[in-house]
GROMACS .gro file of C-alpha atoms in nm:
model
  106
    1MET     CA    1  -0.005  -0.016   0.021
    2THR     CA    2   0.290   0.249   0.050
    3GLY     CA    3   0.374   0.254  -0.289
    4VAL     CA    4   0.051   0.458  -0.380
    5PHE     CA    5   0.240   0.745  -0.146
    6ALA     CA    6   0.570   0.700  -0.256
    7GLY     CA    7   0.759   1.017  -0.388
    8MET     CA    8   0.448   1.195  -0.252
    9ALA     CA    9   0.698   1.398  -0.001
   10GLY     CA   10   0.923   1.482  -0.258
   11VAL     CA   11   0.633   1.683  -0.459
   12LEU     CA   12   0.519   1.849  -0.156
   13SER     CA   13   0.861   1.952  -0.052
   14ALA     CA   14   0.913   2.075  -0.407
   15ALA     CA   15   0.560   2.246  -0.457
   16PHE     CA   16   0.527   2.408  -0.121
   17GLY     CA   17   0.908   2.436   0.042
   18ASP     CA   18   1.249   2.551  -0.039
   19VAL     CA   19   1.612   2.460   0.042
   20VAL     CA   20   1.714   2.449   0.461
   21THR     CA   21   2.022   2.371   0.567
   22TYR     CA   22   1.992   2.078   0.825
   23MET     CA   23   2.296   2.053   1.083
   24PRO     CA   24   2.294   1.743   1.277
   25LYS     CA   25   2.474   1.740   1.565
   26GLY     CA   26   2.670   1.435   1.465
   27GLY     CA   27   2.721   1.494   1.123
   28ALA     CA   28   2.821   1.745   0.820
   29PRO     CA   29   2.553   2.021   0.752
   30ARG     CA   30   2.377   1.940   0.448
   31GLU     CA   31   2.114   2.126   0.208
   32ILE     CA   32   1.769   1.976   0.195
   33GLN     CA   33   1.464   2.034  -0.005
   34SER     CA   34   1.158   2.079   0.281
   35ILE     CA   35   0.907   2.317   0.404
   36PHE     CA   36   0.994   2.540   0.679
   37ARG     CA   37   0.729   2.751   0.839
   38ALA     CA   38   0.764   3.068   1.116
   39ALA     CA   39   0.392   3.122   1.112
   40PRO     CA   40   0.141   2.908   1.318
   41ILE     CA   41   0.007   2.581   1.156
   42GLU     CA   42  -0.288   2.362   1.246
   43ILE     CA   43  -0.217   1.995   1.248
   44GLU     CA   44  -0.486   1.704   1.352
   45GLY     CA   45  -0.468   1.574   1.692
   46ALA     CA   46  -0.464   1.199   1.737
   47ASP     CA   47  -0.823   1.230   1.805
   48GLY     CA   48  -0.910   1.440   1.481
   49THR     CA   49  -0.938   1.768   1.666
   50PRO     CA   50  -0.750   2.040   1.514
   51ILE     CA   51  -0.419   2.170   1.710
   52VAL     CA   52  -0.249   2.498   1.671
   53ILE     CA   53   0.120   2.494   1.668
   54ALA     CA   54   0.238   2.844   1.725
   55ALA     CA   55   0.614   2.789   1.731
   56PRO     CA   56   0.794   2.778   1.409
   57THR     CA   57   0.811   2.418   1.218
   58TRP     CA   58   1.007   2.204   0.948
   59ARG     CA   59   0.852   1.945   0.758
   60VAL     CA   60   1.113   1.722   0.626
   61SER     CA   61   1.096   1.360   0.434
   62ARG     CA   62   1.185   1.092   0.651
   63ASP     CA   63   1.447   0.936   0.412
   64LEU     CA   64   1.613   1.249   0.378
   65VAL     CA   65   1.730   1.283   0.767
   66PRO     CA   66   1.727   0.908   0.907
   67GLU     CA   67   1.935   1.056   1.185
   68LEU     CA   68   1.690   1.333   1.258
   69ALA     CA   69   1.707   1.367   1.666
   70ARG     CA   70   1.596   1.644   1.909
   71ASP     CA   71   1.854   1.958   1.941
   72ASP     CA   72   1.986   1.925   1.590
   73ARG     CA   73   1.982   2.225   1.411
   74ILE     CA   74   1.851   2.404   1.083
   75ASP     CA   75   1.915   2.721   0.891
   76PRO     CA   76   1.657   2.817   0.672
   77GLY     CA   77   1.813   3.089   0.521
   78GLN     CA   78   1.629   3.382   0.702
   79GLY     CA   79   1.922   3.514   0.939
   80LYS     CA   80   1.802   3.289   1.213
   81ILE     CA   81   1.900   2.942   1.340
   82TYR     CA   82   1.674   2.734   1.504
   83ARG     CA   83   1.697   2.379   1.698
   84LEU     CA   84   1.457   2.086   1.700
   85ALA     CA   85   1.260   2.087   2.004
   86THR     CA   86   0.993   1.835   1.930
   87ILE     CA   87   0.932   1.576   1.652
   88HIS     CA   88   0.616   1.475   1.556
   89PRO     CA   89   0.691   1.136   1.333
   90SER     CA   90   0.422   1.061   1.073
   91GLY     CA   91   0.182   0.778   1.082
   92SER     CA   92   0.266   0.738   0.747
   93PRO     CA   93   0.426   0.409   0.656
   94ALA     CA   94   0.602   0.534   0.345
   95ALA     CA   95   0.935   0.542   0.390
   96ASP     CA   96   0.956   0.936   0.250
   97ALA     CA   97   0.660   1.035   0.480
   98LEU     CA   98   0.703   1.409   0.602
   99ILE     CA   99   0.775   1.463   0.980
  100LEU     CA  100   0.715   1.736   1.150
  101CYS     CA  101   0.917   1.914   1.382
  102GLU     CA  102   0.854   2.204   1.627
  103LEU     CA  103   1.155   2.468   1.648
  104LYS     CA  104   1.320   2.676   1.904
  105GLU     CA  105   1.522   2.995   1.766
  106VAL     CA  106   1.866   2.973   1.917
   0.00000   0.00000   0.00000
């Protein structure tokens, strides 16, 4: 069933995202096509109710950041650096499913 959705995260990132520099704690920085948002977003909670996330967020394809961890940093190219404060894994079984990260400005 995951074959139906394979590649969709890349399509979404290309359409709605931009290049972000990802700086893992234990590796070299690299540029990744992904989606950074400074404005609040609304997501669906586990029980289906809407939840507003007021913090800046970063959506990135799981297969591009297998080492993703709290306190890693990103530079979306807007003059600010952010650290990953909370990571919300996707419920999707697709290898390239989007992961949502809540950010804190450094």
